[in-house]
CSV table of C-alpha atoms in Angstrom, one decimal:
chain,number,residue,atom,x,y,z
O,1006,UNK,CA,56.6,-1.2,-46.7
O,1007,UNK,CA,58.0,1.6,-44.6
O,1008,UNK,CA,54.7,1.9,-42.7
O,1009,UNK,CA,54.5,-1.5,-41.9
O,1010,UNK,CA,57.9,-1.9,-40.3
O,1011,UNK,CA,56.8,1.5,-38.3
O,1012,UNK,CA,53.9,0.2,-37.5
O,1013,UNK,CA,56.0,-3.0,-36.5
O,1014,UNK,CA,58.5,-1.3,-34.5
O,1015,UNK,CA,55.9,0.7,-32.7
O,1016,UNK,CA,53.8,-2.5,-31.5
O,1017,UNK,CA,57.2,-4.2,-30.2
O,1018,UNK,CA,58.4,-1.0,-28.2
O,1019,UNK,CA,54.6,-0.9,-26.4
O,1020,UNK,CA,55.3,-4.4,-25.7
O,1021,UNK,CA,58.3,-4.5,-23.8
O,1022,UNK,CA,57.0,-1.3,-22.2
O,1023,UNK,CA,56.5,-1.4,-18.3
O,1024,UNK,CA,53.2,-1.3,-18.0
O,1025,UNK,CA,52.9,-0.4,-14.1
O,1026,UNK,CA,54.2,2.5,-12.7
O,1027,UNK,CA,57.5,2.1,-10.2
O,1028,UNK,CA,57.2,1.2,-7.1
O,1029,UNK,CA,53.8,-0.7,-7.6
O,1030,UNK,CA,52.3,-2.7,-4.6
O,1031,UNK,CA,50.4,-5.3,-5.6
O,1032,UNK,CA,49.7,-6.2,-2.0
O,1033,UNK,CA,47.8,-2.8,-1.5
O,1034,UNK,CA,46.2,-2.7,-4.3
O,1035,UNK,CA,45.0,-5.9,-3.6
O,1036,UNK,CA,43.7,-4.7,-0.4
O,1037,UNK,CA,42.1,-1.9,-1.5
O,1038,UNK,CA,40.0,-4.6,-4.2
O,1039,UNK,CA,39.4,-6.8,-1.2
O,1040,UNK,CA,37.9,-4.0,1.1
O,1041,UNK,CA,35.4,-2.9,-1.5
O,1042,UNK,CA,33.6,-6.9,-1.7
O,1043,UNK,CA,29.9,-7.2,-1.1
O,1044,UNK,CA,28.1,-10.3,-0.1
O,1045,UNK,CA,25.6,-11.0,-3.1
O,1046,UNK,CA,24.3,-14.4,-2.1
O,1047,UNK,CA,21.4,-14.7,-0.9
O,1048,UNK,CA,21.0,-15.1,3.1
O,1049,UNK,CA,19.4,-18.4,3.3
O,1050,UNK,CA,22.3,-19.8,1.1
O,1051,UNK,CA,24.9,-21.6,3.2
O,1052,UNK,CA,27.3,-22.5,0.7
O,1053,UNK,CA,28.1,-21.1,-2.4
O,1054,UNK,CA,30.6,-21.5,-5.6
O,1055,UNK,CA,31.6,-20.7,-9.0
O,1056,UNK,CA,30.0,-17.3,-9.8
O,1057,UNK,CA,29.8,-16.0,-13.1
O,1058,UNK,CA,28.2,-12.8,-14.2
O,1059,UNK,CA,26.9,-10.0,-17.1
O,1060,UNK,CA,26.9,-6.3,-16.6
O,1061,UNK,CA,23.9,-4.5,-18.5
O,1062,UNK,CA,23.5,-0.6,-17.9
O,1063,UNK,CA,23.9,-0.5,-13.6
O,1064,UNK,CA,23.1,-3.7,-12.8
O,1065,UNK,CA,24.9,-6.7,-12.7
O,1066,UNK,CA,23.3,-10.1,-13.2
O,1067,UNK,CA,25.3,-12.9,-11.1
O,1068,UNK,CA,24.6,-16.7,-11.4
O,1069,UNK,CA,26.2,-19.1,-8.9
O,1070,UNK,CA,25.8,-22.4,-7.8
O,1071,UNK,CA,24.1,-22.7,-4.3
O,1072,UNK,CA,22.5,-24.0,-1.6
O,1073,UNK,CA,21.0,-24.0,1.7
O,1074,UNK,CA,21.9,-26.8,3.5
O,1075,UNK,CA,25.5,-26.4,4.3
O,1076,UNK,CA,28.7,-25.2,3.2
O,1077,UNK,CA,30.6,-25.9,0.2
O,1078,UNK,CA,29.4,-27.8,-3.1
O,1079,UNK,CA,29.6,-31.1,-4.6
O,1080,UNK,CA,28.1,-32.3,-7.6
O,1081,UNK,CA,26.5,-35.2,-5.6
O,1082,UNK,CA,24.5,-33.2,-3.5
O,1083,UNK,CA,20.9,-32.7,-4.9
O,1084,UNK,CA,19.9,-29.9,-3.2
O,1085,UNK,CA,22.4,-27.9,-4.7
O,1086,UNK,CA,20.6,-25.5,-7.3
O,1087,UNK,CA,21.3,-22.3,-9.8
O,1088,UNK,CA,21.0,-19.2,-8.4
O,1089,UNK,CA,20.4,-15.4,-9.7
O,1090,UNK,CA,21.5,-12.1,-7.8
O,1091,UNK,CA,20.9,-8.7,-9.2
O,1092,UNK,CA,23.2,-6.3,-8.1
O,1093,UNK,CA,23.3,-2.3,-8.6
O,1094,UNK,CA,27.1,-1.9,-9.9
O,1095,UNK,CA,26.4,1.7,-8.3
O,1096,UNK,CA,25.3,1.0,-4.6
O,1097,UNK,CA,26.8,-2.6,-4.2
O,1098,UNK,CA,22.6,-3.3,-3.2
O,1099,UNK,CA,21.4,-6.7,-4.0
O,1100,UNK,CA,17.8,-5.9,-5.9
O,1101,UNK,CA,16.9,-9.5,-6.0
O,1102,UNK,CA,17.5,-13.1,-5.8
O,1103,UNK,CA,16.0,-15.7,-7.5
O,1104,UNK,CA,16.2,-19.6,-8.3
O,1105,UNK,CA,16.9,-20.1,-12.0
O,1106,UNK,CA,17.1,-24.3,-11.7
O,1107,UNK,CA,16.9,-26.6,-9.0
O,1108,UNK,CA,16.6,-30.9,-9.1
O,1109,UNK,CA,13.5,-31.9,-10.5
O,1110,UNK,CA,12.5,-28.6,-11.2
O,1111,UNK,CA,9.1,-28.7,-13.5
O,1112,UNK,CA,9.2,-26.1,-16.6
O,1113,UNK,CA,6.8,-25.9,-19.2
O,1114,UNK,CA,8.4,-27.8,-21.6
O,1115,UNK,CA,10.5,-30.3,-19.5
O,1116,UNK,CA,11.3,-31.5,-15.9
O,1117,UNK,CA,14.8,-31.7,-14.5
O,1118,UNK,CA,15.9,-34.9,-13.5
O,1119,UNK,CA,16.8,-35.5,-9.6
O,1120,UNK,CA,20.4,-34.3,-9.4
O,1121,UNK,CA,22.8,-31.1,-8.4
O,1122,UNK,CA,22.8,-28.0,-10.9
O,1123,UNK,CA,26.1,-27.4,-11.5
O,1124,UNK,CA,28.5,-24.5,-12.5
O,1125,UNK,CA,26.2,-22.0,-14.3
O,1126,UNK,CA,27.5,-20.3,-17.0
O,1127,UNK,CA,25.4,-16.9,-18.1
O,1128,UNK,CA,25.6,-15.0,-22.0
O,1129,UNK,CA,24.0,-12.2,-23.0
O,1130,UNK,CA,22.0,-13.2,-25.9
O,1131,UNK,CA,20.2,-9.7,-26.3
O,1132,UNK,CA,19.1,-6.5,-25.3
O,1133,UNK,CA,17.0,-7.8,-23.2
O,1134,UNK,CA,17.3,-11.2,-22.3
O,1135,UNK,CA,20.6,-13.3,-20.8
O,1136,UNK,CA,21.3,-17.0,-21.1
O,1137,UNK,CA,22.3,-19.2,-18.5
O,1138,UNK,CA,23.6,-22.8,-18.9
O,1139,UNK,CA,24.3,-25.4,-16.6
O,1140,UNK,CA,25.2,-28.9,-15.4
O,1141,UNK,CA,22.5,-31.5,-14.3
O,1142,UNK,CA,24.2,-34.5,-12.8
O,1143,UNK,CA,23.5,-37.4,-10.9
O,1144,UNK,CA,27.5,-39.2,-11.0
O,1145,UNK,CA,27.9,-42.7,-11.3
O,1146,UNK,CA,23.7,-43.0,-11.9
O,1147,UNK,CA,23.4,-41.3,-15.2
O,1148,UNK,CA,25.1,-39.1,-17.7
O,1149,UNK,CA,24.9,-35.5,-16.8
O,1150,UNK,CA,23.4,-32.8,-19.2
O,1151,UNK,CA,23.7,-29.5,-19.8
O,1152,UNK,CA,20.8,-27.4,-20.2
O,1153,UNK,CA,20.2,-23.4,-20.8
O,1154,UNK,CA,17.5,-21.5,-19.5
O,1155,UNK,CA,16.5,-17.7,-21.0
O,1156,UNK,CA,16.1,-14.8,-18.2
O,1157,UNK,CA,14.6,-11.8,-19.0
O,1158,UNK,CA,16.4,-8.7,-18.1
O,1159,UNK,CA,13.5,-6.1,-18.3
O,1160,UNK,CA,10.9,-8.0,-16.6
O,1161,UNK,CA,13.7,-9.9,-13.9
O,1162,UNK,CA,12.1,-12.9,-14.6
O,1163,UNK,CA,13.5,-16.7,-16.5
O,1164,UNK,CA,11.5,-17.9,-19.1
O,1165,UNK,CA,9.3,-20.9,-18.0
O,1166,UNK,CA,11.1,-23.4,-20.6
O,1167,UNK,CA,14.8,-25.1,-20.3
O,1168,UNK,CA,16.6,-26.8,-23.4
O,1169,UNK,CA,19.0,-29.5,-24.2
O,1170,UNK,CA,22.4,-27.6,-25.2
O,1171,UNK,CA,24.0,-29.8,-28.0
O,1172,UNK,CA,27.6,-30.7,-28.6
O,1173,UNK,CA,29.6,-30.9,-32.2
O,1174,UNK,CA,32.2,-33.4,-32.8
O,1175,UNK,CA,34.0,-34.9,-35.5
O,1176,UNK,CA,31.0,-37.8,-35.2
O,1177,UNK,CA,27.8,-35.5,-35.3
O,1178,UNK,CA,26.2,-32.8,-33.3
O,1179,UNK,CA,24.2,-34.9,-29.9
O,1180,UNK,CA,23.0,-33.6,-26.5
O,1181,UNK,CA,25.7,-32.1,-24.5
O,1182,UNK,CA,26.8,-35.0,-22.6
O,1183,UNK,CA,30.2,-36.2,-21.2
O,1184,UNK,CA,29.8,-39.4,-23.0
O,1185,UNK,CA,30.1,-37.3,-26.4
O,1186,UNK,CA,32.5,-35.4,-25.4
O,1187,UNK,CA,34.6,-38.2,-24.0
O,1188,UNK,CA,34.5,-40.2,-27.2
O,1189,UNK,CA,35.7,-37.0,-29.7
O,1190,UNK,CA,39.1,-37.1,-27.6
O,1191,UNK,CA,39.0,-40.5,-27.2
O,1192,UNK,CA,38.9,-40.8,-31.4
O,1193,UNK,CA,41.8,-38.7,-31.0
O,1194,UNK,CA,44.1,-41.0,-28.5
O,1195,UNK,CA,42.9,-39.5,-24.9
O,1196,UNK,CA,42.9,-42.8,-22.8
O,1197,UNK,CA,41.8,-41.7,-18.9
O,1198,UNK,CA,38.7,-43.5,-17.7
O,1199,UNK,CA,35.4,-41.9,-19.1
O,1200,UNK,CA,33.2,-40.5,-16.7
O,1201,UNK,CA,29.5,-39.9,-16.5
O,1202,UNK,CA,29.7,-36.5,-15.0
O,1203,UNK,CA,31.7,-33.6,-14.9
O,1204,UNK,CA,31.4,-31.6,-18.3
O,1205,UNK,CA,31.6,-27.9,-18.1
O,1206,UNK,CA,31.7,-24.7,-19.9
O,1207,UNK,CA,34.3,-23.4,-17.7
O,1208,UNK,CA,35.9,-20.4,-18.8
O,1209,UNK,CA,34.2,-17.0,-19.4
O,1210,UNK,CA,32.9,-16.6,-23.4
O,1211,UNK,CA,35.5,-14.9,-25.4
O,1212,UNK,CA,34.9,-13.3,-29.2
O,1213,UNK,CA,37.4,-13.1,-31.8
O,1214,UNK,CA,36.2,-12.4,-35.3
O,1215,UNK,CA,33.0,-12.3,-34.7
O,1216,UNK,CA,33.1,-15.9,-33.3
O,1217,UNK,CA,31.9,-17.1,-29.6
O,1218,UNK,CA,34.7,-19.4,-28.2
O,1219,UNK,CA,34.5,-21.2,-24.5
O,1220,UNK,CA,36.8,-23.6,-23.3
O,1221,UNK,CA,34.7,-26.8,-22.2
O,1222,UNK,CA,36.2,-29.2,-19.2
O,1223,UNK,CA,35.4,-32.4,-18.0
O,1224,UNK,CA,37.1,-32.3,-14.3
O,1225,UNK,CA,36.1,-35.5,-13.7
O,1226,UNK,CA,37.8,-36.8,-16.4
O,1227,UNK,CA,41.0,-34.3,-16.7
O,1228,UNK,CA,40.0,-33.4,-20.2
O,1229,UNK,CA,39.9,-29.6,-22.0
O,1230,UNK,CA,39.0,-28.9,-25.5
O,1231,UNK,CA,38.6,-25.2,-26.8
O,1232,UNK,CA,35.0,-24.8,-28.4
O,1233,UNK,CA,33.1,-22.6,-30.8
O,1234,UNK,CA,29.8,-21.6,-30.3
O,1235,UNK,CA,27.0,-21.2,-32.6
O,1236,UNK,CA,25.0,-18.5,-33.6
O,1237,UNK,CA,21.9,-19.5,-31.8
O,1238,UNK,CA,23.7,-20.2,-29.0
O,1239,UNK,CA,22.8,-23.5,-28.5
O,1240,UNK,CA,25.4,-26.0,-29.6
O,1241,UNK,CA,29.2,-26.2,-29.0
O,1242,UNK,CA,31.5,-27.2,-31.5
O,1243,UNK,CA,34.3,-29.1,-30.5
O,1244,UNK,CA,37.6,-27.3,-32.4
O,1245,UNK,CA,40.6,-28.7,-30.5
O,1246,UNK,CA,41.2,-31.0,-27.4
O,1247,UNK,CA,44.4,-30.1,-25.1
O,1248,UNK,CA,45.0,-32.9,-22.7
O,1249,UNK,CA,48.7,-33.5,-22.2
O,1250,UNK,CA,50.7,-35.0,-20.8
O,1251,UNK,CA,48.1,-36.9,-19.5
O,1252,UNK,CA,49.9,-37.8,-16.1
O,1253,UNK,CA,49.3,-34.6,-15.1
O,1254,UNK,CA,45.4,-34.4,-15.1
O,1255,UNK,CA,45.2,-31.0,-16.7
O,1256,UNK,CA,41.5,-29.5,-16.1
O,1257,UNK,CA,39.8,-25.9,-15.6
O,1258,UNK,CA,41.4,-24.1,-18.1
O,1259,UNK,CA,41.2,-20.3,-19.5
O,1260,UNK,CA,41.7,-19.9,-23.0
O,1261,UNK,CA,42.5,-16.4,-25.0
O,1262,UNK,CA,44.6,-15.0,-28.1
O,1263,UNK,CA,47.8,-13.3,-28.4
O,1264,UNK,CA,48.5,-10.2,-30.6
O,1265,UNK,CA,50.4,-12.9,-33.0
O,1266,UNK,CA,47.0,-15.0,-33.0
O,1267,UNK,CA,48.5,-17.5,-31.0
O,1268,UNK,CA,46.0,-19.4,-28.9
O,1269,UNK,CA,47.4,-19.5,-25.0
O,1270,UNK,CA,46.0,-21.8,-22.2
O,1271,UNK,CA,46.6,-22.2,-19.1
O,1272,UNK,CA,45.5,-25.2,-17.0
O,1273,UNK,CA,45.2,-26.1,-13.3
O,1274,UNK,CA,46.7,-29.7,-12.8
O,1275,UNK,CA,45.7,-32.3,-10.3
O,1276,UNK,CA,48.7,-34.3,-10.1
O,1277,UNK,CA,52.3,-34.1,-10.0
O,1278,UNK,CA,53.4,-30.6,-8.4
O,1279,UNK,CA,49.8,-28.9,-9.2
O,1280,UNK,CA,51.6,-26.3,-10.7
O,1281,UNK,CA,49.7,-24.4,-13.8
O,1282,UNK,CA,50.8,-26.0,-17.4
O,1283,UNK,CA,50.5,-23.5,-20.3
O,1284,UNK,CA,49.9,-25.1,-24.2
O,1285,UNK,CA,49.5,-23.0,-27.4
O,1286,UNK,CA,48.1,-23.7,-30.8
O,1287,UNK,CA,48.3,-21.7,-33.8
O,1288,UNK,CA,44.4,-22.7,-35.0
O,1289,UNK,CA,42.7,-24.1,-32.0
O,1290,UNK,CA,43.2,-27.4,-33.3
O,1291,UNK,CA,46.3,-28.3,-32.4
O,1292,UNK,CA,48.5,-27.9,-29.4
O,1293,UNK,CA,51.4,-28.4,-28.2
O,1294,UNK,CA,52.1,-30.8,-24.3
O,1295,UNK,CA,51.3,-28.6,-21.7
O,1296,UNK,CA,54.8,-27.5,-19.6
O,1297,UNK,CA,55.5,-24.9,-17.2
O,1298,UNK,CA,56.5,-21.4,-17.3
O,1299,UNK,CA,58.6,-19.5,-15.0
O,1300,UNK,CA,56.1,-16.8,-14.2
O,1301,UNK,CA,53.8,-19.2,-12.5
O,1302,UNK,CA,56.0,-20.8,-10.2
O,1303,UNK,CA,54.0,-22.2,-7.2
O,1304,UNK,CA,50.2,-22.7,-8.3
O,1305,UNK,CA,48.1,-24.3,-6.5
O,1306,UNK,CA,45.1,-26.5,-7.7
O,1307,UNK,CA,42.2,-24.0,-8.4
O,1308,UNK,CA,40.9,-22.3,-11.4
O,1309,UNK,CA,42.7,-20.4,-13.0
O,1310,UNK,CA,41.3,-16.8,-15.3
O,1311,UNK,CA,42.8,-15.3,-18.5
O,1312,UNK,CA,41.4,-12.4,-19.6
O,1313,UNK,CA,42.0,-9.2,-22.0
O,1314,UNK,CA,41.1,-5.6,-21.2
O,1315,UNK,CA,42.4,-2.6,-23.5
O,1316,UNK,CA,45.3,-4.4,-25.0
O,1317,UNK,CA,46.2,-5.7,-22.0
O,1318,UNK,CA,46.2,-9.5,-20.5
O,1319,UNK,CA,45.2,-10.5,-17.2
O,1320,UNK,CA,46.4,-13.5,-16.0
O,1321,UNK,CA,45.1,-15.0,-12.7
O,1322,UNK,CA,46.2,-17.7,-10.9
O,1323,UNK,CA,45.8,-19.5,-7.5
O,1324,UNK,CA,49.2,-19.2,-5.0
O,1325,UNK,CA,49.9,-22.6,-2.9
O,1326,UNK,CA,51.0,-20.1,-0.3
O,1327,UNK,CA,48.7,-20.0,2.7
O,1328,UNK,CA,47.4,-17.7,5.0
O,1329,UNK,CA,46.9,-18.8,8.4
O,1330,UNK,CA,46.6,-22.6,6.8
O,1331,UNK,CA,43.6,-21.8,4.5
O,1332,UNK,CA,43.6,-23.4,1.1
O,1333,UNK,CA,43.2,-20.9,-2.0
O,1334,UNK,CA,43.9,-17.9,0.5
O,1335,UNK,CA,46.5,-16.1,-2.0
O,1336,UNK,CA,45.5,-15.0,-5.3
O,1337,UNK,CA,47.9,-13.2,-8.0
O,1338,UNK,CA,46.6,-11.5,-11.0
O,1339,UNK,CA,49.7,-10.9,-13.6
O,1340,UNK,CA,49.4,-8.2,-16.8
O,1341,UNK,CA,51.0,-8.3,-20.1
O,1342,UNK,CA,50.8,-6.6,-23.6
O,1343,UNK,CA,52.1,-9.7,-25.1
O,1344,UNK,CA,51.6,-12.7,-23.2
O,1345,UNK,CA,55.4,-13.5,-22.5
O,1346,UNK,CA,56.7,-10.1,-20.3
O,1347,UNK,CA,54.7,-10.8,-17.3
O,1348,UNK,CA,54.4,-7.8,-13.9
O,1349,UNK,CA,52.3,-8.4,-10.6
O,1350,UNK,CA,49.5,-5.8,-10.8
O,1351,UNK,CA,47.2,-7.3,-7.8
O,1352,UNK,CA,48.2,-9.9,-5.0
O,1353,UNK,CA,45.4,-10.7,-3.0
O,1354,UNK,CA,45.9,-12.1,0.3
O,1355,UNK,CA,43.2,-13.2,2.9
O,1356,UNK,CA,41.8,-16.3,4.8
O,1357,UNK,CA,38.5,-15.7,3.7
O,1358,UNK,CA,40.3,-17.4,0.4
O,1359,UNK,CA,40.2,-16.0,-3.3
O,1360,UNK,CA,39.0,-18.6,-4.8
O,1361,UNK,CA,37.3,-18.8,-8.6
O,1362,UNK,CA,36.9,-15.7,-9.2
O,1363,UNK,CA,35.7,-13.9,-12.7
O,1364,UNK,CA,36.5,-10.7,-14.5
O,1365,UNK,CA,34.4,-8.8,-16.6
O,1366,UNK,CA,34.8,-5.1,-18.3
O,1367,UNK,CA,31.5,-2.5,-18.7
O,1368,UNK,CA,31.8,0.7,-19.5
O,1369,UNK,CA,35.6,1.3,-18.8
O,1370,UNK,CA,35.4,-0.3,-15.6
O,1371,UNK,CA,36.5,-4.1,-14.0
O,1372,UNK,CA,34.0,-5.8,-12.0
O,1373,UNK,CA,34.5,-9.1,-10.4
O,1374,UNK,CA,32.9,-12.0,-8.2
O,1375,UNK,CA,34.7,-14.3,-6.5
O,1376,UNK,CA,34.2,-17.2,-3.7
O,1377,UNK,CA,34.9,-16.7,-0.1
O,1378,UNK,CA,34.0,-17.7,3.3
O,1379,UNK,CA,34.7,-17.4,7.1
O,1380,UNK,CA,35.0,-20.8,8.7
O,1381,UNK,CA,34.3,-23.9,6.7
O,1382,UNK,CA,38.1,-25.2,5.7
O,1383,UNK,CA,36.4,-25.0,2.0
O,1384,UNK,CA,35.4,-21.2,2.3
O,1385,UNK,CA,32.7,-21.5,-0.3
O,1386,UNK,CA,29.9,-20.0,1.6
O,1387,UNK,CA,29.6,-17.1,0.0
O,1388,UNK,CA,29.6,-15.0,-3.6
O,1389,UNK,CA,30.7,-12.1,-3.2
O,1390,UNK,CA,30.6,-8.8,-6.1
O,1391,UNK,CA,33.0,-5.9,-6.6
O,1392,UNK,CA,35.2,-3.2,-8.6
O,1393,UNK,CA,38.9,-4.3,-9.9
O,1394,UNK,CA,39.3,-0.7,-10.9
């Protein structure tokens, strides 16, 4: 008993511990993050969004959805298409760039239907071989689909084949479709219009006990749901939907676990004040209306990122602030040991925008990409790779 209560005693103290050092400047140390950024896209591509990426031994492996017809992205543009850049972690050097799935792509096994391929997601399955899923959609023509596709890592090359990823609900395991995944919440009392497009895995994979979870979205349809993954990495298992209050069009969400086991999310919100909303659950199941917190007092509409390195949480969120008028142009990343005692570690501050970025740990390092841009108002021309710290 005694060692538990030390053991107890010594958790709380570490804490409610100041984690960064007096005196911190977030501002600089922003700076000093934002200075380090390399261009990763490829040059033909002329716009550019919602990168996501794997580190394995010096390279990174970045997918992103692209194209080279103009800036931005829009999942009703066709020629909008999955791309691959492999970076050298070391040099910042792009080694290659590759196509992993474009509209009406032909594969071995199956051709894509016409549409936009849409916020690529990437796992590493293996040693030697990554997975990357995506979005095929076509809105208001048919239901959208998500599909994976293999890459090999040793050979830099995808496998010739693309599958059907499948959904779990409380009615059956189908093909990963916003229809199914509209219906499960709908059993449950969600009543904004279905739509046929718009269902994502949006935040980063997260592993707790040895199990894969992913929160999925449907932006379309302002609806979240926390899912578990399955051991071949092909169906996601619908555990919990978090939609409320549903006035508020909650959407994009990032999803992790507190040292209690609490479940946290927070979710960007596309009505009212688009201020971040923040709902917990103590089994993924269940959770509690979405309400704010006074950390996050002025967020803007943009994803959000929620992430845990050594014991400590990162929590990123979008600023309505503006430099020089440019939406999504401040960025603040927030660290805690226990998701309520909140410090400014990075503030990131340009109007080349900060926009959807991701965070991933290898080897003792933070790596990150993020979306920027020069003169489109959307400033998603670009992916761009670097080193947190």
């Amino acid at each position: 008993m005694k060692a538990i209560v030390v053991a107890f005693f010594s958790w709380a103290l570490a804490a409610t511990a100041q984690i960064l050092p007096p005196g911190w400047d977030a501002r600089q140390a922003g700076d000093k993050v934002l200075a380090g950024l390399v261009k990763v896209s490829a040059p033909e591509v002329k716009g550019a969004h919602d990168a996501e990426f794997v580190v394995m031994g010096d390279r990174a492996f970045v997918v992103y959805e692209a194209n080279d017809v103009k800036p931005g992205e829009n999942a009703e543009w066709p020629f909008i298409y999955v791309a691959l850049s492999v970076v050298n972690i070391k040099t910042g050097a792009v080694d290659r760039t590759l196509t992993l799935a474009r509209s009406e792509q032909q594969f071995a096994n199956e051709t894509l239907p016409a549409g936009a391929c849409f916020v690529p997601r990437l796992l590493r399955k293996d040693d030697r071989t990554l997975r990357c899923y995506f979005a095929s959609e076509a809105p208001r023509t048919r239901q959208s689909q998500t599909w994976f596709i293999d890459f090999d890592v040793v050979h830099l090359m995808p496998v010739n084949e693309i599958h059907r990823a499948k959904i779990k609900t409380a009615a059956g395991t189908f093909d990963m479709t916003p229809q199914r995944f509209y219906e499960d919440a709908a059993a449950q009392g969600f009543a904004r219009e279905a739509k046929d497009f718009g269902l994502y895995i949006f935040d980063s994979f997260k592993v707790f006990d040895g199990r894969t979870y992913v929160a999925l979205n449907n932006y379309a349809a302002g609806q979240n749901a926390l899912a578990i993954l399955n051991a071949d990495l092909d169906t996601f298992g619908v555990l919990g939907h978090y939609n409320e209050p549903s006035a508020l069009r909650l959407t994009e969400s990032a999803v992790n676990r507190l040292p209690d086991g609490t479940w946290l999310a927070i979710c960007r919100q596309d009505g009212g004040n688009h201020n971040y909303t923040f709902t917990t659950s103590q089994d993924g199941r269940h959770w509690t209306p979405g309400e704010f917190r006074d950390f996050v007092p002025n967020g803007a509409s943009s994803r959000p990122t929620f992430d845990c390195f050594d014991g400590v949480y990162y929590l990123g969120w979008q600023e309505s602030t503006r430099v020089d008028g440019v939406g999504r142009s401040v960025f603040n990343i927030d660290v805690s040991r226990d998701g309520a005692k909140w410090e400014r570690k990075y503030r990131f501050e340009t109007a080349k925008s900060f926009q959807y970025p991701t965070f991933h740990q290898h080897a003792g390092a933070i790596y990150l990409t993020v979306t920027q841009g020069d003169s489109d108002p959307s400033r998603k021309e670009r992916i761009v790779f670097g080193k947190l710290e």
